[in-house]
XYZ file of C-alpha atoms in Angstrom:
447
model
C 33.445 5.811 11.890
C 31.762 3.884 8.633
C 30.485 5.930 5.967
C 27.178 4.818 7.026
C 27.506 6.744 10.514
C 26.704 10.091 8.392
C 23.225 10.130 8.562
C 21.828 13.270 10.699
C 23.689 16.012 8.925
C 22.800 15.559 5.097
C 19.504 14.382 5.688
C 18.443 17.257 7.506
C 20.123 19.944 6.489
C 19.671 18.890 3.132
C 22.132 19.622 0.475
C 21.848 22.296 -2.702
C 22.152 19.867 -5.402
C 18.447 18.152 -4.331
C 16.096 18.059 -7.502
C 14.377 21.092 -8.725
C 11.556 20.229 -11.309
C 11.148 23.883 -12.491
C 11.297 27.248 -11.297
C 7.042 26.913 -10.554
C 7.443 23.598 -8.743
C 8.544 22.976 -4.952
C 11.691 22.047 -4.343
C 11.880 18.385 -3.818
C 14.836 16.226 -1.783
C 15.570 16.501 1.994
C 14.432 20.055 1.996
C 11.457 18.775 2.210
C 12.209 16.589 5.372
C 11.587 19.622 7.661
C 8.026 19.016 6.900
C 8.160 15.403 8.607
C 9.216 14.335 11.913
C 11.454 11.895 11.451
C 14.634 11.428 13.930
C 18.027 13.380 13.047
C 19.224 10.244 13.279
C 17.555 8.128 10.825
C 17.498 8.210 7.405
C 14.118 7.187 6.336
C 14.239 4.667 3.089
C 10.976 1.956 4.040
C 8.448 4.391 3.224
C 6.317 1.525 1.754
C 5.542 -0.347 5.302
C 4.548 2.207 7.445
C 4.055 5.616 5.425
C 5.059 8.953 7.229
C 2.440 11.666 7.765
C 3.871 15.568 7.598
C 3.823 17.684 10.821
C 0.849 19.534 9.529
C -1.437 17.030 8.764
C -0.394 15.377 12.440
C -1.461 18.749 13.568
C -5.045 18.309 12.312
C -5.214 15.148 13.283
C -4.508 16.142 16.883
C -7.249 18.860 16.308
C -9.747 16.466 15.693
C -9.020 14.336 18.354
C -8.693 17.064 20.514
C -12.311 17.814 19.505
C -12.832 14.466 20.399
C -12.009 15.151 23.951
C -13.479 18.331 24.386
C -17.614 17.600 23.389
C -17.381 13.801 22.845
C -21.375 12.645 21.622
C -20.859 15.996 19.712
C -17.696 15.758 17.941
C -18.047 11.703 17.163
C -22.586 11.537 16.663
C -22.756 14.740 14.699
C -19.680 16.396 13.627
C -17.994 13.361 12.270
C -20.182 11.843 9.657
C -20.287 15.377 8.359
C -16.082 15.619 8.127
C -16.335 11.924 6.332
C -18.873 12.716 3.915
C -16.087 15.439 2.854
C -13.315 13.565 2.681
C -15.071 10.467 1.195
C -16.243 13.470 -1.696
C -12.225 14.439 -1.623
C -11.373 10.802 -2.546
C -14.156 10.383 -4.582
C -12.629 13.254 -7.159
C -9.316 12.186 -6.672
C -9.772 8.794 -8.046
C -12.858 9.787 -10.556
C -15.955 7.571 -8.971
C -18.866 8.747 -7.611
C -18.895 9.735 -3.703
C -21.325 6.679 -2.512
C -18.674 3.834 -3.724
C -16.598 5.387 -1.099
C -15.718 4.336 2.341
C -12.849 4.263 5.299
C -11.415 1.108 7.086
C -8.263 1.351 8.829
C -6.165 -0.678 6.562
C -5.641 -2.611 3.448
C -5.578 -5.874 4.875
C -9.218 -5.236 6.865
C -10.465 -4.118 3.609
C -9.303 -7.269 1.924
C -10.700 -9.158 4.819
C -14.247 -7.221 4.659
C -14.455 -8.706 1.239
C -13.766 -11.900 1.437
C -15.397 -12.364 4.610
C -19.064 -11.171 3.040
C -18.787 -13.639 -0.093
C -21.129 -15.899 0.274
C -19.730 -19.430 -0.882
C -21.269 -21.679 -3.103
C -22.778 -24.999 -1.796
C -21.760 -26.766 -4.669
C -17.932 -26.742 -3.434
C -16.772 -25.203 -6.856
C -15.990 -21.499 -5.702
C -12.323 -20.834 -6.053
C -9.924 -17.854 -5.090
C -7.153 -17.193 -7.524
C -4.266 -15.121 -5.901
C -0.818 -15.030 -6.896
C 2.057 -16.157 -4.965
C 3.206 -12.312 -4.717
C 0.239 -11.585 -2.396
C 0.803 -9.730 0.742
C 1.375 -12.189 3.223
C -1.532 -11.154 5.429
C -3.868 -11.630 2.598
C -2.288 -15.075 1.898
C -3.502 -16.113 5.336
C -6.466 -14.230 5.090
C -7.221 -16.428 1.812
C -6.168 -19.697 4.110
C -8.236 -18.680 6.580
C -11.324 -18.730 3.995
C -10.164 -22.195 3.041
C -10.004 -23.612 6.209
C -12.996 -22.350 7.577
C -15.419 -22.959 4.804
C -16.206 -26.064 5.033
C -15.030 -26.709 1.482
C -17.122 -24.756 -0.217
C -14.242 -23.294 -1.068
C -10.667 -23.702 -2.993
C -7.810 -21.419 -3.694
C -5.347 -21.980 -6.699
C -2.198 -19.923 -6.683
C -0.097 -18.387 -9.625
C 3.361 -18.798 -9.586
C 5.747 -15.529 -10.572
C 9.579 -15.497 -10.917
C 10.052 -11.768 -11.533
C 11.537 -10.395 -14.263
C 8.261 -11.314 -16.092
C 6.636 -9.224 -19.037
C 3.261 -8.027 -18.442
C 1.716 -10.171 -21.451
C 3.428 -13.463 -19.734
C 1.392 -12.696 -16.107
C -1.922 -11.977 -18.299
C -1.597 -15.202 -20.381
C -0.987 -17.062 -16.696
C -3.760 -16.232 -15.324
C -6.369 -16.964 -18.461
C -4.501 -20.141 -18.262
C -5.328 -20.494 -15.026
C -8.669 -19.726 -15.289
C -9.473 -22.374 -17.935
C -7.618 -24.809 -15.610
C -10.161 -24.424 -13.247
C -13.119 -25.069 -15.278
C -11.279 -28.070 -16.534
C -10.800 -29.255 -13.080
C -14.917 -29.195 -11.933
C -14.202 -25.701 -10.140
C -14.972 -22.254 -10.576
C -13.251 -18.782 -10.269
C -14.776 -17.036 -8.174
C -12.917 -13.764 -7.393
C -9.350 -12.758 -7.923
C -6.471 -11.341 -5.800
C -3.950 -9.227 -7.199
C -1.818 -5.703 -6.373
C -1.330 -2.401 -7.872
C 2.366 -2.930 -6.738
C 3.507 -5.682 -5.021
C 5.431 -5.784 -1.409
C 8.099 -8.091 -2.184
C 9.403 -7.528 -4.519
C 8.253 -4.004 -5.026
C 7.279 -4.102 -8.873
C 4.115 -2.576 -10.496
C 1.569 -5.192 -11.700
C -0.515 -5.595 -14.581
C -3.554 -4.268 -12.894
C -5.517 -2.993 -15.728
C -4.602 -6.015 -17.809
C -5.377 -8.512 -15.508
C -8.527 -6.372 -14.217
C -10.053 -6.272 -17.659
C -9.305 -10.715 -18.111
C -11.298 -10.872 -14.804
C -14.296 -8.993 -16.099
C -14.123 -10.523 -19.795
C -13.676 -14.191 -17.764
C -17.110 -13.272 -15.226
C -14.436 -13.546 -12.496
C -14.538 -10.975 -9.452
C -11.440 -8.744 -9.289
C -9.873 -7.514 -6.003
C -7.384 -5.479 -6.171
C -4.662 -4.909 -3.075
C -3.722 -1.737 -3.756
C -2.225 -1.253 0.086
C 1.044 0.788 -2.066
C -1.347 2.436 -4.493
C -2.822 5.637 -4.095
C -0.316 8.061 -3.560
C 2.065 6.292 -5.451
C 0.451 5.633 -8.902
C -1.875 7.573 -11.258
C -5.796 6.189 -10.041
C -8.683 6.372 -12.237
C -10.857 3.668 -10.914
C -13.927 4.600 -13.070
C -11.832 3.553 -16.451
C -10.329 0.419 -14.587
C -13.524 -0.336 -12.674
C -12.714 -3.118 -10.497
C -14.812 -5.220 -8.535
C -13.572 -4.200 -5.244
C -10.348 -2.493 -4.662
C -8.663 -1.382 -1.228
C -5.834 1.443 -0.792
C -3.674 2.612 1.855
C -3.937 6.060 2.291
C -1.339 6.126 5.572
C 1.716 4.584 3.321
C 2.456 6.963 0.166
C -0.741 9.703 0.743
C 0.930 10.885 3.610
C -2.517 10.459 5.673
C -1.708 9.804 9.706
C -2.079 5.605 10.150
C -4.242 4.258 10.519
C -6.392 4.887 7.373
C -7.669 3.016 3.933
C -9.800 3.932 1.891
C -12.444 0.574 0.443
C -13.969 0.984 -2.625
C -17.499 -0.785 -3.770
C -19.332 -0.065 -7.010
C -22.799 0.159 -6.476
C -23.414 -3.025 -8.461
C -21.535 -5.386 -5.728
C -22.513 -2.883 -2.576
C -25.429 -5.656 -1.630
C -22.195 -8.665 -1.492
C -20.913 -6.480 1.244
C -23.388 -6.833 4.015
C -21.079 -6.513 7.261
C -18.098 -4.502 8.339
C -15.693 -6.350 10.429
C -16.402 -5.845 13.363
C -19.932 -5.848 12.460
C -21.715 -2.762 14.150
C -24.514 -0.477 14.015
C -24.946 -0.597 10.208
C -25.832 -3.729 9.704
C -29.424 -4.438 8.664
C -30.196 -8.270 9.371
C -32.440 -10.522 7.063
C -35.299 -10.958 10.749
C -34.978 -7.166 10.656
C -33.405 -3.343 11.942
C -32.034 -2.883 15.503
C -32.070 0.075 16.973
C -28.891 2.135 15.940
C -28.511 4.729 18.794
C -26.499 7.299 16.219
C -28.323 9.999 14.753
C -26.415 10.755 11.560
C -27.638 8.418 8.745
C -26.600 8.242 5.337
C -28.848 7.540 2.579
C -26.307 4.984 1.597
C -27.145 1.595 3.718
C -23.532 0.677 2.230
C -22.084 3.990 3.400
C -23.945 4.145 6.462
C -22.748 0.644 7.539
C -19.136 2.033 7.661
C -19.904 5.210 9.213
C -19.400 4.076 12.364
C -17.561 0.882 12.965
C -17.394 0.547 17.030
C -15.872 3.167 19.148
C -12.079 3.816 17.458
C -10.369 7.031 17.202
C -11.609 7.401 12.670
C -9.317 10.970 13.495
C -7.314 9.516 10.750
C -10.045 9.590 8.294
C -10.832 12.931 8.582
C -7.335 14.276 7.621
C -7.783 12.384 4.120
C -8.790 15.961 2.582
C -6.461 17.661 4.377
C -3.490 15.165 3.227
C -5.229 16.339 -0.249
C -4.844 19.856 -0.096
C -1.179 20.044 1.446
C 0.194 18.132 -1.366
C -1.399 20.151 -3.506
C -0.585 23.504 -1.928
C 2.804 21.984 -0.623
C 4.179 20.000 -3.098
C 2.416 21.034 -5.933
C -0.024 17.723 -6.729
C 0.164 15.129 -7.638
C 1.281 15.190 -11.167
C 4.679 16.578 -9.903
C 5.049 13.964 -7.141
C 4.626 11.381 -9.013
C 7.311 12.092 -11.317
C 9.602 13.184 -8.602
C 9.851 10.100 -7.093
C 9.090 7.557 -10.205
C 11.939 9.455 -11.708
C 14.071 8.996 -8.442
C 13.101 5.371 -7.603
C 14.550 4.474 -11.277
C 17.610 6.403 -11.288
C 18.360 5.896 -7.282
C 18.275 2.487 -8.011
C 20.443 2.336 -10.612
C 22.959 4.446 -8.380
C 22.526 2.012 -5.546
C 22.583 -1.118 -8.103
C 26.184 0.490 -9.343
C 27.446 0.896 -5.952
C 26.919 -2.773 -5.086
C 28.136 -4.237 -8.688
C 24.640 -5.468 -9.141
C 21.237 -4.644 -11.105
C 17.586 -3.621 -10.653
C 14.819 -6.150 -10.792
C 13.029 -5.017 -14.136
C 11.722 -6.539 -17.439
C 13.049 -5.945 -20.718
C 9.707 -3.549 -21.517
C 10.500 -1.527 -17.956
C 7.006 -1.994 -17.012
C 7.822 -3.278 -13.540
C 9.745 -0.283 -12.276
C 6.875 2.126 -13.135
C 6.341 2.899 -9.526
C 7.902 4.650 -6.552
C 9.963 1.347 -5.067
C 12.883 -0.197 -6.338
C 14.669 -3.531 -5.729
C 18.627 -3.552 -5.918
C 20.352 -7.539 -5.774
C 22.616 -8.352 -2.681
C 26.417 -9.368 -3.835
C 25.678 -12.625 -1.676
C 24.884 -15.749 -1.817
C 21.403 -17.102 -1.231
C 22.052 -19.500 1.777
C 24.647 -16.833 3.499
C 21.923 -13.758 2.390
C 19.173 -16.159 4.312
C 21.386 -16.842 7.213
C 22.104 -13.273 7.519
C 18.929 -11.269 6.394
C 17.791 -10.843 9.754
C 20.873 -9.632 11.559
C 21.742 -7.422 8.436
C 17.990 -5.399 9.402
C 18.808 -5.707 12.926
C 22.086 -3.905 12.367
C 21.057 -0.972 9.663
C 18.652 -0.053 12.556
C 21.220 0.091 15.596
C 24.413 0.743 14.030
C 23.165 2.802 10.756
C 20.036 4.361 11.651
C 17.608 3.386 8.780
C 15.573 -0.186 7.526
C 15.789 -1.127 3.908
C 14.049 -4.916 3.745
C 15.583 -7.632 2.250
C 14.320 -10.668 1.053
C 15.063 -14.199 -1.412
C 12.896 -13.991 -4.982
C 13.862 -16.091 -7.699
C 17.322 -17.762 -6.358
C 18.584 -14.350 -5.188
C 19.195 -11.892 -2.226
C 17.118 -8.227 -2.816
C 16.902 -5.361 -0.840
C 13.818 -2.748 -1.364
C 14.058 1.033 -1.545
C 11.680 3.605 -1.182
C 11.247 6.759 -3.183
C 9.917 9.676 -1.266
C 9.805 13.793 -2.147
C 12.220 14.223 1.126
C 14.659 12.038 -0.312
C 17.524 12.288 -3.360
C 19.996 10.597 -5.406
C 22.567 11.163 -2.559
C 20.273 8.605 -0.635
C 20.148 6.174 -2.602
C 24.149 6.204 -3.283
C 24.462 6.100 0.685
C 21.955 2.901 0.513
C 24.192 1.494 -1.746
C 27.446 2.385 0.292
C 25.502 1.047 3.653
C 24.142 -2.239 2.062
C 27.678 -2.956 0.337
C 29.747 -2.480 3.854
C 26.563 -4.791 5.658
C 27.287 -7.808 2.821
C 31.171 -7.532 3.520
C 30.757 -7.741 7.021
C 28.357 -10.689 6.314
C 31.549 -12.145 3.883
C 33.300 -11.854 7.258
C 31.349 -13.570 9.429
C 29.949 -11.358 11.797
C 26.710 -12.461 11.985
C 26.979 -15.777 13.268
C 28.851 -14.268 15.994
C 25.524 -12.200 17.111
């Protein structure tokens, strides 16, 4: 048996020497994974793809749908817009912006898409989209998609970054960047950039680059899919243009379930949801819109009720509130829990392998709940192998950790969660070193 094959008994019994803040605070580490459902079997280190929702908050959500299913025209024309206006309140508090600039899609990448979609284009051909080549690779092709179907009225110019890169050095890029494309005949038009990127998993220079866009009359959109939940929000001092956040990946809120954020000064831009429904008010005039809750808000209204989907998710958003609150003791205490871990697990993991973190001299980049560890490999053979390395920490180990090429070398990506500990990330390190020696060996061309 590999070392790796230990997985069910550790992580679920848990183990005494598991993180205690203070004698107030919960106690964090796999204790805590007897709130979640996760599989004896698996070990559960990609928390940033797919989030995991405790067995409580599943529980309301299978209340409300339950509801559903008992008085349907009740529960979904009259009882819901009621339970969203809460939890759109609930967000609105957490993340300091008044209630109306507050709305629920089902994901980050259909929020960035509602955006981009409702721009109106220039006829002049000179709108451009800056992104950087970090984006999520959905919104990449959502940005190509724009491109290709605008008839060219409109560009996109893309920012190279070779992480490790100082904050300063991504800021001066872009307002390079910018002038480049009044140089060139064009104009910026809006900007795409994350809270913290998916690959690799490194903070941004949000507020930075947030505050160039507004000084440069440029339109900033932030991706914050791993944002809320996972990094300290106050979107009325960085007051963005537009700005999108998972609330299923780190907030512990039941996929699927984003929260889409509009200051009232750019709510007119945003005409349509996608689909567009009942909301919409066309320019030849109001339909008849058959629900009977309306919201003041035409903005808020329009995203009440997008087409007939189970929105049970949304209305668990203040209930993921209060049980990490009550439960874990808020966020303040999370947050440090697993920024702390997510530095010094990686460092474990990094010293297992012989390697090193991906992080810039001023440690700016690993100010977040992810961490990337290098691969003791070789690009080509790490390229050639990635997939059957994934393949085989799912059948054979009984977790995912994703790995990927940035920069000229191999990196795998770690999650920090409140149900995990250093003793994870040391067993990461142990599973990922065995899974590059086999790959040393051969094994995977024999697959």
């Amino acid at each position: 048996m590999s070392s790796s094959d230990k997985t069910s008994s550790s992580a679920v019994n848990g183990n005494e020497s598991s993180v205690k803040r203070d004698t107030a605070s919960p106690l964090f580490g796999q204790r805590i994974l007897q709130h979640f459902e996760f599989d004896p079997g698996h070990r559960n280190l990609n928390h940033g793809s797919f989030g995991a929702s405790p067995r409580a908050i599943r529980k309301k959500l299978r209340e409300y749908q339950d509801l559903a299913e008992a008085k349907p025209d009740q529960f979904i024309r009259y009882d819901t817009p009621d339970i969203l206006n809460e939890c759109r309140e609930a967000t609105a508090k957490l993340l300091n912006v008044p209630t109306e600039t507050v709305v629920f899609v089902v994901n980050a990448t259909t929020g960035v898409n509602t955006i981009l979609r409702n721009i109106a284009w220039n006829d002049d051909c000179k709108d451009e989209i800056i992104y950087f080549k970090t984006i999520y690779g959905a919104c990449g092709k959502t940005v190509d998609y724009i491109v290709d179907s605008g008839l060219g009225r409109v560009s996109a110019r893309a920012i190279q970054i070779d992480y490790p890169q100082e904050d300063e050095e991504i800021v001066t890029t872009l307002k390079n960047t910018i002038e480049d494309c009044v140089k060139d005949g064009k104009r910026a038009r809006i900007c795409i950039f994350d809270i913290v990127s998916s690959l690799p998993a490194v903070r941004f220079p949000f507020e930075e680059v947030t505050k160039l866009c507004k000084e440069k009359g440029v339109l900033s959109l932030i991706d914050g899919a791993q944002g809320i939940g996972m990094i300290d929000l106050d979107l009325r001092a960085l007051d963005p243009d537009f700005f999108v956040s998972n609330f299923h990946k780190w907030f512990y809120v039941p996929r699927s379930c984003a929260l889409l954020y509009v200051p009232v000064r750019n709510q007119a831009l945003i005409r349509s949801t996608i689909p567009t429904s009942h909301g919409y008010i066309s320019n030849s005039g109001e339909r008849f819109n058959p629900l009977p809750k309306k919201n003041e808000s035409p903005f808020v209204n329009n995203f009440q009720f997008v087409g007939s989907t189970d929105s049970a998710a949304y209305l668990c958003v203040k209930d993921a509130i209060e049980w990490r609150e009550q439960v874990l003791g808020g966020e303040a205490r999370i947050l440090e829990y697993i920024h702390a871990l997510a530095k010094d697990g990686g460092k474990k993991a990094a010293q297992v392998l012989g390697t090193e973190v991906l992080d810039n001299k001023s440690g700016t980049m690993s100010r977040c709940a992810t961490t990337n560890v290098a691969l003791p490999l070789e690009v080509e053979e790490a390229s050639q192998a990635s997939d059957w390395m994934m393949e085989t920490m799912m059948s054979e180990y009984g977790t995912f950790i994703p790995l990927f090429i940035h920069n000229g070398r191999p990196w795998a990506r770690i999650s920090a969660q409140v149900y995990l500990d250093i003793d994870d990330f040391e067993w990461a390190g142990r599973t990922l070193l065995e899974l590059c020696t086999r790959v040393k060996r051969g094994e995977y061309k024999e697959a």
